[in-house]
Amino acid sequence: MMKKWCGTLAIILCIGILSACGGQASEAVNTSASSSSAQETGDSGKAGEKDSVTQVDPNAKIASMSIHMTNNLLALGIKPAGSAIGGGVGDFLPHVAHLLEGSAKLGVVGDSDMEAVLGLKPDYIFIDEHFGGEERSKLEKIAPVVSTNLDEGTWRDHLKRVAAVVGRDKEAEAFIKEYEEKADRVSKLIASELGEGATAMAIRVSAKEIRVQSAGRPVGPIMFQDLKLKPANGVEKISASEPYAVISKEVLPDFDADAIFLIVNNDDNAKKVYAELENNPLWKNLKAVKNNHVYTLDGQKWLDYSSLGQSMAMDDAEQLFTK
Amino acid sequence: MDGEKGFKSIVMSGSRHIIFILLLFAALLGLGLTLFMSVSYGAKDLTMGTVWSAVMHYDAELTAHQIVHEIRLPRVLGAAITGMAFAVAGAIMQGVTRNPMADTGILGINAGSTFMVALCFAFLPNLSYSALMAISFAGAAMTTVFIVLLGSLTPGGLNSIRLTIAGAVVAAILQSLSTGIAIYFALSQDLAFWYAGGVAGVTWSHLKLLVPIILIATIWACMMGRSISFLSLGDESATNLGVRASRVRFLGMTAAVVLAGASVSVAGSIGFVGLIVPHIARRLVGADYRKIIMLSAILGSILLVWADFAARMVNPPREFAIGAMVAMVGVPFFLYLARKERSDL
Amino acid sequence: MDGKAIFLLRRKRTIRVAIILLGVALTVILISLNTGTIRLSPTSVLKALIGYGTAEESMILYEYRLPRIIITMLAGAGLGIAGAVFQGVSRNTLADPGILGINAGAAFGLIAYISFFRSLDGPAALMIPLFTFAGGAVIALVIFLFAYDRYRGLLPIRLILVGIAVSAGVSAMTLLLSLRLDEDTYAFAARWLAGSVWSRDWVNVWGLFPWIVVLIPIIYYRSATLDLFTLGDETAASLGSAVTRSRLILLALAVALSCASVSMAGGIGFIGLAAPHIAKRLVGPQHRHFLPIAAMTGLVILVAADTIGRSLFHPNAVPAGVVVAAVGGPYFLYLLFTTK
């Protein structure tokens, strides 16, 4: 009797689940395609493949659903009418907030406030497949969608792709050119300060551990390609596909870096981090510390892998090394 | 277990005395070896000679000496002393609540300290580390007082189940509120870093504060061991044996809060040590809490030093979280115990 | 007064309470429908509901607000019933689905998905509920197994103690994994764990619906057994209820119910604790009376908490679970003070 009961129950539930899944299978096809393309860096699911528009008037009302996208638009001199906010800070990122005054907040990246988007009545919606691929079908009901993919290429590619859509290729070229010139200038400054072929590492410190940043996104490219620093001994062992690894303090001297870039999120943290580190004799004895080559970075800019963020990071570097 | 038999097993343990002393001796030896190992090996390869000259005659100029003296030693000693504190606190809690599943978590220590730290992060962001530590300790103590008061003021008084559930629920409320604060003020991960356990950040100045507190509290706990043993037989038996149950319970919990609160404020929350170690000790030496507490102290040290050693040696120079190491051993072991000790429940 | 008269009196009272609660629920739902980033007047909401609104208004209602509200309704009712069953079966008025490790297990499922299985094909709107459901169910099963005694069956006290301990262990693992996440992903996970009603698509509604409409009637059908449990194991056995088996079946049903609810609505505690208590105060201890009331109470609490959480603290919405804990927690403490 009981077994029969259980069996019937199981069957009913299975049917329920199956029908639920079946009911949305048609929807799932789009979304799964977009989400998987976000994961693969290969040539499947190229950015913009599913976009219905290829040309957008730069003066149109644009809603940007990704922080990177917002910053790319800002770099091209376009202020989106509304933008997603950072999940960590719960607001526009501090380093670009002044550029977004008056723009609407459209909810946290990847968890958009659909009503806010709808209320904005945008002409176009710009998304990044890496964060917002899942929401594409919903957003398409509001306005045509334009997309980039953070996992494809560098920020230069993303910027050019956006520029092509809004017809501001020249601005993008100019922006990149200006960046390269700045990078050239700063790398010379660095070379004169640290010597040719100096090695460097970027670390983040919390109360209980030390993270060493990898040579990959977000800080690897700017440090080791644009600024022509050499990765310190051991940085290359951290897989570039992860942003950082937690490393034992004991091996800090082994990295033997000529310069240390210290990433901190805000001023209060910076003070605490410094206070803790300065008390540690091992830290004091590091080559970079002894030679006074520790640079505290404005983390928001350096960790922001977008055209505007990287350019601001470059300005930050210029300031640090002209002193 | 009825009081009469339990009482006999506690008092008439003369023949077991020698075994206990041998056991204690072996445990101490084990601790010595563990400490030795842990200081000798690390992410950085150092010769035994270097390590020992660094310990014996520290030369502040040599990098190798600095590694041993400033990083490994405080870290290993930190693991040893916090392991001891968590284990002893757990043993006390299991004794005074007569609940073999008790841990310091049911006193709301972790949740209380996290909650206070969340408040500080949100409203007083300029506090120094030492001020945060003091506040975290205060939060732990206040939460415990609150839970115990709550448990004792209810009709029927403070019993084991009520304390356990009150603790679990108060902890859940505080946890939830901490998360709410953290989300609203956008500091979730800062808080998580504070809360997560780890001894890599322990420094000599922490140790100077921690070691005396924990050693004194541990000795105090050992001295209370006899009363706790009687209490563990039940309030009535304890009263018959001339022990004032509520007083012992209060003092025992105070000791447990001091031990665990101090450790949490320095090393974060490291679960399971307080749960497992007293169980092992009880298996080895029986129901006498004097012995359980002493042995737990040493075994707790050993466990945590090993866990920290594993955390940094699995894939050097990368480090893993010490709590993960403890949980990986702790969860299966605990489930085994839960199956095994059915008669206790 | 004989038993029959008391029963009739209770039933009358139950019906009255149910009607009042229905009114409260409707009010809360209507308020919730009117709450959002875009202001809609109550009349336009009503118009849109019956199909006479503008395209935009009906999109807001049908695409954004309604699915979320239905999910909170279903999950609230599910958690309320599940809590009542846990309390009845374990004969502990302070039991809660959280105690069976369901929230902890679901949280672990979520973090495991985010940390290791993100590259799996499939939209997160379905994968997250799948993983969280599996996590909750597995942990509940583990706790069952370790609380089960071959000779004495499922021991309520052991169930609670083992539950607390295993949840603690699983939570430790969850915390450690979550520290490896980047800031934004962590913020998402933290919101989920605190019980933000994350899923808000019709897919999720259809995923949760069958569980609720199938399991709740089955549990209700067995409410007489639940009444027997409150008399104690011996009495229940002598009255002919196969104690262990009924207990297992009811627990399994309740676990399924709360896993389904938690997997759609996020880590929400306290409803399973508070709703049955309130219901019991309102209509007395007989399960056939207070189960429906518990479901309605749970529904009202969760819908209200979600509405408060996303409107009061706009734009940084506070998860419904936090609102529930902030209100449900003190209520629980009050219970602890007053129940014997």
JSON list of N, CA and C in Angstrom, two decimals, chain A residues 87-90 206-209 211 237-239 242 245-251 253-254 268-269 271-273 276 279-282 285, chain B residues 42-44 60-61 63 66-67 70-72 75 121 125-127 129 132 186 193-194 196 198 200-201 266-268 312 317-319:
[
{"chain": "A", "resi": 87, "resn": "GLY", "atom": "N", "xyz": [27.95, 45.29, -8.13]},
{"chain": "A", "resi": 87, "resn": "GLY", "atom": "CA", "xyz": [27.34, 44.52, -7.04]},
{"chain": "A", "resi": 87, "resn": "GLY", "atom": "C", "xyz": [28.11, 44.67, -5.74]},
{"chain": "A", "resi": 88, "resn": "GLY", "atom": "N", "xyz": [29.44, 44.78, -5.85]},
{"chain": "A", "resi": 88, "resn": "GLY", "atom": "CA", "xyz": [30.26, 44.90, -4.65]},
{"chain": "A", "resi": 88, "resn": "GLY", "atom": "C", "xyz": [30.03, 46.21, -3.91]},
{"chain": "A", "resi": 89, "resn": "VAL", "atom": "N", "xyz": [29.92, 47.31, -4.66]},
{"chain": "A", "resi": 89, "resn": "VAL", "atom": "CA", "xyz": [29.78, 48.61, -4.01]},
{"chain": "A", "resi": 89, "resn": "VAL", "atom": "C", "xyz": [28.33, 49.07, -3.94]},
{"chain": "A", "resi": 90, "resn": "GLY", "atom": "N", "xyz": [27.44, 48.42, -4.70]},
{"chain": "A", "resi": 90, "resn": "GLY", "atom": "CA", "xyz": [26.02, 48.77, -4.64]},
{"chain": "A", "resi": 90, "resn": "GLY", "atom": "C", "xyz": [25.74, 50.15, -5.19]},
{"chain": "A", "resi": 206, "resn": "SER", "atom": "N", "xyz": [44.84, 40.98, 2.89]},
{"chain": "A", "resi": 206, "resn": "SER", "atom": "CA", "xyz": [43.74, 41.07, 3.85]},
{"chain": "A", "resi": 206, "resn": "SER", "atom": "C", "xyz": [44.27, 40.65, 5.21]},
{"chain": "A", "resi": 207, "resn": "ALA", "atom": "N", "xyz": [43.41, 40.69, 6.22]},
{"chain": "A", "resi": 207, "resn": "ALA", "atom": "CA", "xyz": [43.88, 40.42, 7.58]},
{"chain": "A", "resi": 207, "resn": "ALA", "atom": "C", "xyz": [44.53, 39.05, 7.68]},
{"chain": "A", "resi": 208, "resn": "LYS", "atom": "N", "xyz": [44.06, 38.10, 6.89]},
{"chain": "A", "resi": 208, "resn": "LYS", "atom": "CA", "xyz": [44.51, 36.73, 7.11]},
{"chain": "A", "resi": 208, "resn": "LYS", "atom": "C", "xyz": [45.27, 36.11, 5.96]},
{"chain": "A", "resi": 209, "resn": "GLU", "atom": "N", "xyz": [45.41, 36.80, 4.85]},
{"chain": "A", "resi": 209, "resn": "GLU", "atom": "CA", "xyz": [46.13, 36.17, 3.75]},
{"chain": "A", "resi": 209, "resn": "GLU", "atom": "C", "xyz": [46.70, 37.20, 2.79]},
{"chain": "A", "resi": 211, "resn": "ARG", "atom": "N", "xyz": [47.24, 37.83, -1.37]},
{"chain": "A", "resi": 211, "resn": "ARG", "atom": "CA", "xyz": [46.93, 37.38, -2.72]},
{"chain": "A", "resi": 211, "resn": "ARG", "atom": "C", "xyz": [47.94, 37.98, -3.67]},
{"chain": "A", "resi": 237, "resn": "LYS", "atom": "N", "xyz": [53.85, 31.45, -12.55]},
{"chain": "A", "resi": 237, "resn": "LYS", "atom": "CA", "xyz": [53.36, 30.13, -12.13]},
{"chain": "A", "resi": 237, "resn": "LYS", "atom": "C", "xyz": [51.88, 30.16, -11.78]},
{"chain": "A", "resi": 238, "resn": "ILE", "atom": "N", "xyz": [51.35, 31.35, -11.56]},
{"chain": "A", "resi": 238, "resn": "ILE", "atom": "CA", "xyz": [49.91, 31.45, -11.28]},
{"chain": "A", "resi": 238, "resn": "ILE", "atom": "C", "xyz": [49.18, 31.47, -12.61]},
{"chain": "A", "resi": 239, "resn": "SER", "atom": "N", "xyz": [48.25, 30.57, -12.76]},
{"chain": "A", "resi": 239, "resn": "SER", "atom": "CA", "xyz": [47.53, 30.47, -14.03]},
{"chain": "A", "resi": 239, "resn": "SER", "atom": "C", "xyz": [46.86, 31.79, -14.37]},
{"chain": "A", "resi": 242, "resn": "GLU", "atom": "N", "xyz": [43.06, 32.58, -13.70]},
{"chain": "A", "resi": 242, "resn": "GLU", "atom": "CA", "xyz": [42.49, 33.05, -12.44]},
{"chain": "A", "resi": 242, "resn": "GLU", "atom": "C", "xyz": [43.11, 34.40, -12.11]},
{"chain": "A", "resi": 245, "resn": "ALA", "atom": "N", "xyz": [46.25, 34.23, -6.76]},
{"chain": "A", "resi": 245, "resn": "ALA", "atom": "CA", "xyz": [46.36, 33.05, -5.93]},
{"chain": "A", "resi": 245, "resn": "ALA", "atom": "C", "xyz": [46.75, 33.48, -4.53]},
{"chain": "A", "resi": 246, "resn": "VAL", "atom": "N", "xyz": [46.32, 32.71, -3.53]},
{"chain": "A", "resi": 246, "resn": "VAL", "atom": "CA", "xyz": [46.70, 33.00, -2.16]},
{"chain": "A", "resi": 246, "resn": "VAL", "atom": "C", "xyz": [48.06, 32.35, -1.91]},
{"chain": "A", "resi": 247, "resn": "ILE", "atom": "N", "xyz": [49.01, 33.16, -1.46]},
{"chain": "A", "resi": 247, "resn": "ILE", "atom": "CA", "xyz": [50.39, 32.72, -1.39]},
{"chain": "A", "resi": 247, "resn": "ILE", "atom": "C", "xyz": [50.91, 32.84, 0.03]},
{"chain": "A", "resi": 248, "resn": "SER", "atom": "N", "xyz": [51.76, 31.91, 0.40]},
{"chain": "A", "resi": 248, "resn": "SER", "atom": "CA", "xyz": [52.36, 31.94, 1.72]},
{"chain": "A", "resi": 248, "resn": "SER", "atom": "C", "xyz": [53.31, 33.13, 1.83]},
{"chain": "A", "resi": 249, "resn": "LYS", "atom": "N", "xyz": [53.24, 33.84, 2.95]},
{"chain": "A", "resi": 249, "resn": "LYS", "atom": "CA", "xyz": [54.11, 34.99, 3.15]},
{"chain": "A", "resi": 249, "resn": "LYS", "atom": "C", "xyz": [55.59, 34.62, 3.07]},
{"chain": "A", "resi": 250, "resn": "GLU", "atom": "N", "xyz": [55.87, 33.35, 3.41]},
{"chain": "A", "resi": 250, "resn": "GLU", "atom": "CA", "xyz": [57.27, 32.93, 3.45]},
{"chain": "A", "resi": 250, "resn": "GLU", "atom": "C", "xyz": [58.00, 33.13, 2.14]},
{"chain": "A", "resi": 251, "resn": "VAL", "atom": "N", "xyz": [57.28, 32.99, 1.04]},
{"chain": "A", "resi": 251, "resn": "VAL", "atom": "CA", "xyz": [57.96, 33.05, -0.24]},
{"chain": "A", "resi": 251, "resn": "VAL", "atom": "C", "xyz": [57.97, 34.45, -0.85]},
{"chain": "A", "resi": 253, "resn": "PRO", "atom": "N", "xyz": [59.92, 36.94, -0.26]},
{"chain": "A", "resi": 253, "resn": "PRO", "atom": "CA", "xyz": [61.27, 37.33, -0.69]},
{"chain": "A", "resi": 253, "resn": "PRO", "atom": "C", "xyz": [61.70, 36.62, -1.96]},
{"chain": "A", "resi": 254, "resn": "ASP", "atom": "N", "xyz": [61.17, 35.40, -2.20]},
{"chain": "A", "resi": 254, "resn": "ASP", "atom": "CA", "xyz": [61.55, 34.66, -3.41]},
{"chain": "A", "resi": 254, "resn": "ASP", "atom": "C", "xyz": [61.10, 35.33, -4.69]},
{"chain": "A", "resi": 268, "resn": "ASP", "atom": "N", "xyz": [40.67, 53.73, 3.99]},
{"chain": "A", "resi": 268, "resn": "ASP", "atom": "CA", "xyz": [40.75, 53.15, 5.33]},
{"chain": "A", "resi": 268, "resn": "ASP", "atom": "C", "xyz": [41.49, 51.84, 5.30]},
{"chain": "A", "resi": 269, "resn": "ASN", "atom": "N", "xyz": [41.14, 51.03, 4.28]},
{"chain": "A", "resi": 269, "resn": "ASN", "atom": "CA", "xyz": [41.82, 49.76, 4.14]},
{"chain": "A", "resi": 269, "resn": "ASN", "atom": "C", "xyz": [43.30, 49.95, 3.95]},
{"chain": "A", "resi": 271, "resn": "LYS", "atom": "N", "xyz": [45.28, 52.23, 4.97]},
{"chain": "A", "resi": 271, "resn": "LYS", "atom": "CA", "xyz": [45.98, 52.54, 6.21]},
{"chain": "A", "resi": 271, "resn": "LYS", "atom": "C", "xyz": [46.21, 51.29, 7.03]},
{"chain": "A", "resi": 272, "resn": "LYS", "atom": "N", "xyz": [45.13, 50.49, 7.15]},
{"chain": "A", "resi": 272, "resn": "LYS", "atom": "CA", "xyz": [45.23, 49.28, 7.98]},
{"chain": "A", "resi": 272, "resn": "LYS", "atom": "C", "xyz": [46.25, 48.32, 7.41]},
{"chain": "A", "resi": 273, "resn": "VAL", "atom": "N", "xyz": [46.17, 48.15, 6.09]},
{"chain": "A", "resi": 273, "resn": "VAL", "atom": "CA", "xyz": [47.08, 47.22, 5.42]},
{"chain": "A", "resi": 273, "resn": "VAL", "atom": "C", "xyz": [48.52, 47.64, 5.67]},
{"chain": "A", "resi": 276, "resn": "GLU", "atom": "N", "xyz": [49.69, 47.03, 9.28]},
{"chain": "A", "resi": 276, "resn": "GLU", "atom": "CA", "xyz": [50.01, 45.63, 9.55]},
{"chain": "A", "resi": 276, "resn": "GLU", "atom": "C", "xyz": [51.34, 45.24, 8.93]},
{"chain": "A", "resi": 279, "resn": "ASN", "atom": "N", "xyz": [54.85, 46.51, 10.29]},
{"chain": "A", "resi": 279, "resn": "ASN", "atom": "CA", "xyz": [55.40, 45.89, 11.51]},
{"chain": "A", "resi": 279, "resn": "ASN", "atom": "C", "xyz": [56.13, 44.60, 11.24]},
{"chain": "A", "resi": 280, "resn": "ASN", "atom": "N", "xyz": [56.02, 44.11, 10.02]},
{"chain": "A", "resi": 280, "resn": "ASN", "atom": "CA", "xyz": [56.61, 42.81, 9.75]},
{"chain": "A", "resi": 280, "resn": "ASN", "atom": "C", "xyz": [58.03, 42.95, 9.20]},
{"chain": "A", "resi": 281, "resn": "PRO", "atom": "N", "xyz": [59.03, 42.48, 9.95]},
{"chain": "A", "resi": 281, "resn": "PRO", "atom": "CA", "xyz": [60.41, 42.64, 9.52]},
{"chain": "A", "resi": 281, "resn": "PRO", "atom": "C", "xyz": [60.69, 42.02, 8.15]},
{"chain": "A", "resi": 282, "resn": "LEU", "atom": "N", "xyz": [59.98, 40.93, 7.86]},
{"chain": "A", "resi": 282, "resn": "LEU", "atom": "CA", "xyz": [60.20, 40.29, 6.57]},
{"chain": "A", "resi": 282, "resn": "LEU", "atom": "C", "xyz": [59.81, 41.24, 5.45]},
{"chain": "A", "resi": 285, "resn": "ASN", "atom": "N", "xyz": [62.24, 43.97, 4.87]},
{"chain": "A", "resi": 285, "resn": "ASN", "atom": "CA", "xyz": [63.50, 43.53, 4.27]},
{"chain": "A", "resi": 285, "resn": "ASN", "atom": "C", "xyz": [63.39, 43.24, 2.78]},
{"chain": "B", "resi": 42, "resn": "GLY", "atom": "N", "xyz": [58.00, 24.41, 5.37]},
{"chain": "B", "resi": 42, "resn": "GLY", "atom": "CA", "xyz": [57.08, 25.46, 4.95]},
{"chain": "B", "resi": 42, "resn": "GLY", "atom": "C", "xyz": [57.21, 25.67, 3.47]},
{"chain": "B", "resi": 43, "resn": "ALA", "atom": "N", "xyz": [56.54, 26.69, 2.98]},
{"chain": "B", "resi": 43, "resn": "ALA", "atom": "CA", "xyz": [56.58, 26.96, 1.55]},
{"chain": "B", "resi": 43, "resn": "ALA", "atom": "C", "xyz": [58.01, 27.21, 1.08]},
{"chain": "B", "resi": 44, "resn": "LYS", "atom": "N", "xyz": [58.78, 27.83, 1.96]},
{"chain": "B", "resi": 44, "resn": "LYS", "atom": "CA", "xyz": [60.18, 28.12, 1.62]},
{"chain": "B", "resi": 44, "resn": "LYS", "atom": "C", "xyz": [61.04, 26.99, 2.18]},
{"chain": "B", "resi": 60, "resn": "ALA", "atom": "N", "xyz": [68.29, 39.23, 13.19]},
{"chain": "B", "resi": 60, "resn": "ALA", "atom": "CA", "xyz": [67.24, 40.00, 12.50]},
{"chain": "B", "resi": 60, "resn": "ALA", "atom": "C", "xyz": [67.64, 40.41, 11.08]},
{"chain": "B", "resi": 61, "resn": "GLU", "atom": "N", "xyz": [68.89, 40.19, 10.70]},
{"chain": "B", "resi": 61, "resn": "GLU", "atom": "CA", "xyz": [69.31, 40.65, 9.38]},
{"chain": "B", "resi": 61, "resn": "GLU", "atom": "C", "xyz": [69.07, 39.60, 8.29]},
{"chain": "B", "resi": 63, "resn": "THR", "atom": "N", "xyz": [67.26, 36.91, 6.01]},
{"chain": "B", "resi": 63, "resn": "THR", "atom": "CA", "xyz": [65.89, 36.66, 5.55]},
{"chain": "B", "resi": 63, "resn": "THR", "atom": "C", "xyz": [65.38, 35.33, 6.06]},
{"chain": "B", "resi": 66, "resn": "GLN", "atom": "N", "xyz": [64.29, 35.57, 9.49]},
{"chain": "B", "resi": 66, "resn": "GLN", "atom": "CA", "xyz": [63.04, 36.31, 9.59]},
{"chain": "B", "resi": 66, "resn": "GLN", "atom": "C", "xyz": [61.85, 35.44, 9.23]},
{"chain": "B", "resi": 67, "resn": "ILE", "atom": "N", "xyz": [62.03, 34.62, 8.20]},
{"chain": "B", "resi": 67, "resn": "ILE", "atom": "CA", "xyz": [60.92, 33.75, 7.80]},
{"chain": "B", "resi": 67, "resn": "ILE", "atom": "C", "xyz": [60.51, 32.87, 8.96]},
{"chain": "B", "resi": 70, "resn": "GLU", "atom": "N", "xyz": [59.50, 35.37, 12.21]},
{"chain": "B", "resi": 70, "resn": "GLU", "atom": "CA", "xyz": [58.38, 36.32, 12.10]},
{"chain": "B", "resi": 70, "resn": "GLU", "atom": "C", "xyz": [57.16, 35.71, 11.43]},
{"chain": "B", "resi": 71, "resn": "ILE", "atom": "N", "xyz": [57.33, 34.64, 10.68]},
{"chain": "B", "resi": 71, "resn": "ILE", "atom": "CA", "xyz": [56.17, 34.07, 10.00]},
{"chain": "B", "resi": 71, "resn": "ILE", "atom": "C", "xyz": [55.81, 32.70, 10.54]},
{"chain": "B", "resi": 72, "resn": "ARG", "atom": "N", "xyz": [56.79, 31.78, 10.52]},
{"chain": "B", "resi": 72, "resn": "ARG", "atom": "CA", "xyz": [56.41, 30.43, 10.91]},
{"chain": "B", "resi": 72, "resn": "ARG", "atom": "C", "xyz": [56.12, 30.29, 12.39]},
{"chain": "B", "resi": 75, "resn": "ARG", "atom": "N", "xyz": [52.87, 31.81, 13.63]},
{"chain": "B", "resi": 75, "resn": "ARG", "atom": "CA", "xyz": [51.77, 31.11, 13.00]},
{"chain": "B", "resi": 75, "resn": "ARG", "atom": "C", "xyz": [51.53, 29.75, 13.66]},
{"chain": "B", "resi": 121, "resn": "PHE", "atom": "N", "xyz": [32.27, 47.96, 10.81]},
{"chain": "B", "resi": 121, "resn": "PHE", "atom": "CA", "xyz": [32.63, 48.22, 9.41]},
{"chain": "B", "resi": 121, "resn": "PHE", "atom": "C", "xyz": [31.68, 49.25, 8.82]},
{"chain": "B", "resi": 125, "resn": "PRO", "atom": "N", "xyz": [34.26, 53.05, 10.33]},
{"chain": "B", "resi": 125, "resn": "PRO", "atom": "CA", "xyz": [35.22, 52.39, 9.45]},
{"chain": "B", "resi": 125, "resn": "PRO", "atom": "C", "xyz": [36.68, 52.67, 9.77]},
{"chain": "B", "resi": 126, "resn": "ASN", "atom": "N", "xyz": [36.96, 53.64, 10.65]},
{"chain": "B", "resi": 126, "resn": "ASN", "atom": "CA", "xyz": [38.36, 53.98, 10.86]},
{"chain": "B", "resi": 126, "resn": "ASN", "atom": "C", "xyz": [39.03, 53.24, 12.00]},
{"chain": "B", "resi": 127, "resn": "LEU", "atom": "N", "xyz": [38.34, 52.28, 12.57]},
{"chain": "B", "resi": 127, "resn": "LEU", "atom": "CA", "xyz": [38.91, 51.57, 13.72]},
{"chain": "B", "resi": 127, "resn": "LEU", "atom": "C", "xyz": [40.16, 50.79, 13.33]},
{"chain": "B", "resi": 129, "resn": "TYR", "atom": "N", "xyz": [42.94, 47.61, 13.84]},
{"chain": "B", "resi": 129, "resn": "TYR", "atom": "CA", "xyz": [42.75, 46.18, 14.01]},
{"chain": "B", "resi": 129, "resn": "TYR", "atom": "C", "xyz": [42.55, 45.79, 15.47]},
{"chain": "B", "resi": 132, "resn": "LEU", "atom": "N", "xyz": [39.13, 46.63, 16.64]},
{"chain": "B", "resi": 132, "resn": "LEU", "atom": "CA", "xyz": [38.17, 45.68, 16.08]},
{"chain": "B", "resi": 132, "resn": "LEU", "atom": "C", "xyz": [38.18, 44.38, 16.87]},
{"chain": "B", "resi": 186, "resn": "ALA", "atom": "N", "xyz": [27.42, 47.36, 1.41]},
{"chain": "B", "resi": 186, "resn": "ALA", "atom": "CA", "xyz": [28.37, 46.86, 0.41]},
{"chain": "B", "resi": 186, "resn": "ALA", "atom": "C", "xyz": [29.71, 46.50, 1.03]},
{"chain": "B", "resi": 193, "resn": "PHE", "atom": "N", "xyz": [35.97, 37.96, 5.11]},
{"chain": "B", "resi": 193, "resn": "PHE", "atom": "CA", "xyz": [37.39, 37.76, 5.36]},
{"chain": "B", "resi": 193, "resn": "PHE", "atom": "C", "xyz": [37.70, 37.82, 6.85]},
{"chain": "B", "resi": 194, "resn": "TRP", "atom": "N", "xyz": [37.00, 38.72, 7.51]},
{"chain": "B", "resi": 194, "resn": "TRP", "atom": "CA", "xyz": [37.22, 38.83, 8.94]},
{"chain": "B", "resi": 194, "resn": "TRP", "atom": "C", "xyz": [36.77, 37.56, 9.64]},
{"chain": "B", "resi": 196, "resn": "ALA", "atom": "N", "xyz": [36.21, 34.46, 8.41]},
{"chain": "B", "resi": 196, "resn": "ALA", "atom": "CA", "xyz": [36.83, 33.18, 8.05]},
{"chain": "B", "resi": 196, "resn": "ALA", "atom": "C", "xyz": [38.05, 32.91, 8.92]},
{"chain": "B", "resi": 198, "resn": "GLY", "atom": "N", "xyz": [41.74, 31.58, 10.13]},
{"chain": "B", "resi": 198, "resn": "GLY", "atom": "CA", "xyz": [43.08, 31.49, 9.58]},
{"chain": "B", "resi": 198, "resn": "GLY", "atom": "C", "xyz": [44.09, 31.97, 10.60]},
{"chain": "B", "resi": 200, "resn": "ALA", "atom": "N", "xyz": [47.37, 32.54, 9.58]},
{"chain": "B", "resi": 200, "resn": "ALA", "atom": "CA", "xyz": [48.52, 33.10, 8.86]},
{"chain": "B", "resi": 200, "resn": "ALA", "atom": "C", "xyz": [48.81, 34.52, 9.31]},
{"chain": "B", "resi": 201, "resn": "GLY", "atom": "N", "xyz": [47.80, 35.21, 9.83]},
{"chain": "B", "resi": 201, "resn": "GLY", "atom": "CA", "xyz": [48.03, 36.60, 10.20]},
{"chain": "B", "resi": 201, "resn": "GLY", "atom": "C", "xyz": [48.42, 36.81, 11.65]},
{"chain": "B", "resi": 266, "resn": "VAL", "atom": "N", "xyz": [41.16, 36.72, 17.11]},
{"chain": "B", "resi": 266, "resn": "VAL", "atom": "CA", "xyz": [42.46, 36.73, 16.42]},
{"chain": "B", "resi": 266, "resn": "VAL", "atom": "C", "xyz": [42.45, 35.85, 15.18]},
{"chain": "B", "resi": 267, "resn": "ALA", "atom": "N", "xyz": [41.90, 34.64, 15.30]},
{"chain": "B", "resi": 267, "resn": "ALA", "atom": "CA", "xyz": [42.05, 33.67, 14.22]},
{"chain": "B", "resi": 267, "resn": "ALA", "atom": "C", "xyz": [40.76, 33.45, 13.43]},
{"chain": "B", "resi": 268, "resn": "GLY", "atom": "N", "xyz": [39.69, 34.14, 13.78]},
{"chain": "B", "resi": 268, "resn": "GLY", "atom": "CA", "xyz": [38.44, 33.90, 13.08]},
{"chain": "B", "resi": 268, "resn": "GLY", "atom": "C", "xyz": [37.79, 32.61, 13.55]},
{"chain": "B", "resi": 312, "resn": "ARG", "atom": "N", "xyz": [49.13, 24.71, 4.26]},
{"chain": "B", "resi": 312, "resn": "ARG", "atom": "CA", "xyz": [50.18, 25.39, 3.48]},
{"chain": "B", "resi": 312, "resn": "ARG", "atom": "C", "xyz": [51.08, 24.43, 2.74]},
{"chain": "B", "resi": 317, "resn": "PRO", "atom": "N", "xyz": [53.64, 27.26, -3.10]},
{"chain": "B", "resi": 317, "resn": "PRO", "atom": "CA", "xyz": [53.46, 28.20, -1.99]},
{"chain": "B", "resi": 317, "resn": "PRO", "atom": "C", "xyz": [52.00, 28.65, -1.81]},
{"chain": "B", "resi": 318, "resn": "ARG", "atom": "N", "xyz": [51.10, 27.96, -2.49]},
{"chain": "B", "resi": 318, "resn": "ARG", "atom": "CA", "xyz": [49.71, 28.38, -2.31]},
{"chain": "B", "resi": 318, "resn": "ARG", "atom": "C", "xyz": [49.20, 27.96, -0.95]},
{"chain": "B", "resi": 319, "resn": "GLU", "atom": "N", "xyz": [48.23, 28.71, -0.45]},
{"chain": "B", "resi": 319, "resn": "GLU", "atom": "CA", "xyz": [47.68, 28.35, 0.85]},
{"chain": "B", "resi": 319, "resn": "GLU", "atom": "C", "xyz": [46.20, 28.05, 0.73]}
]
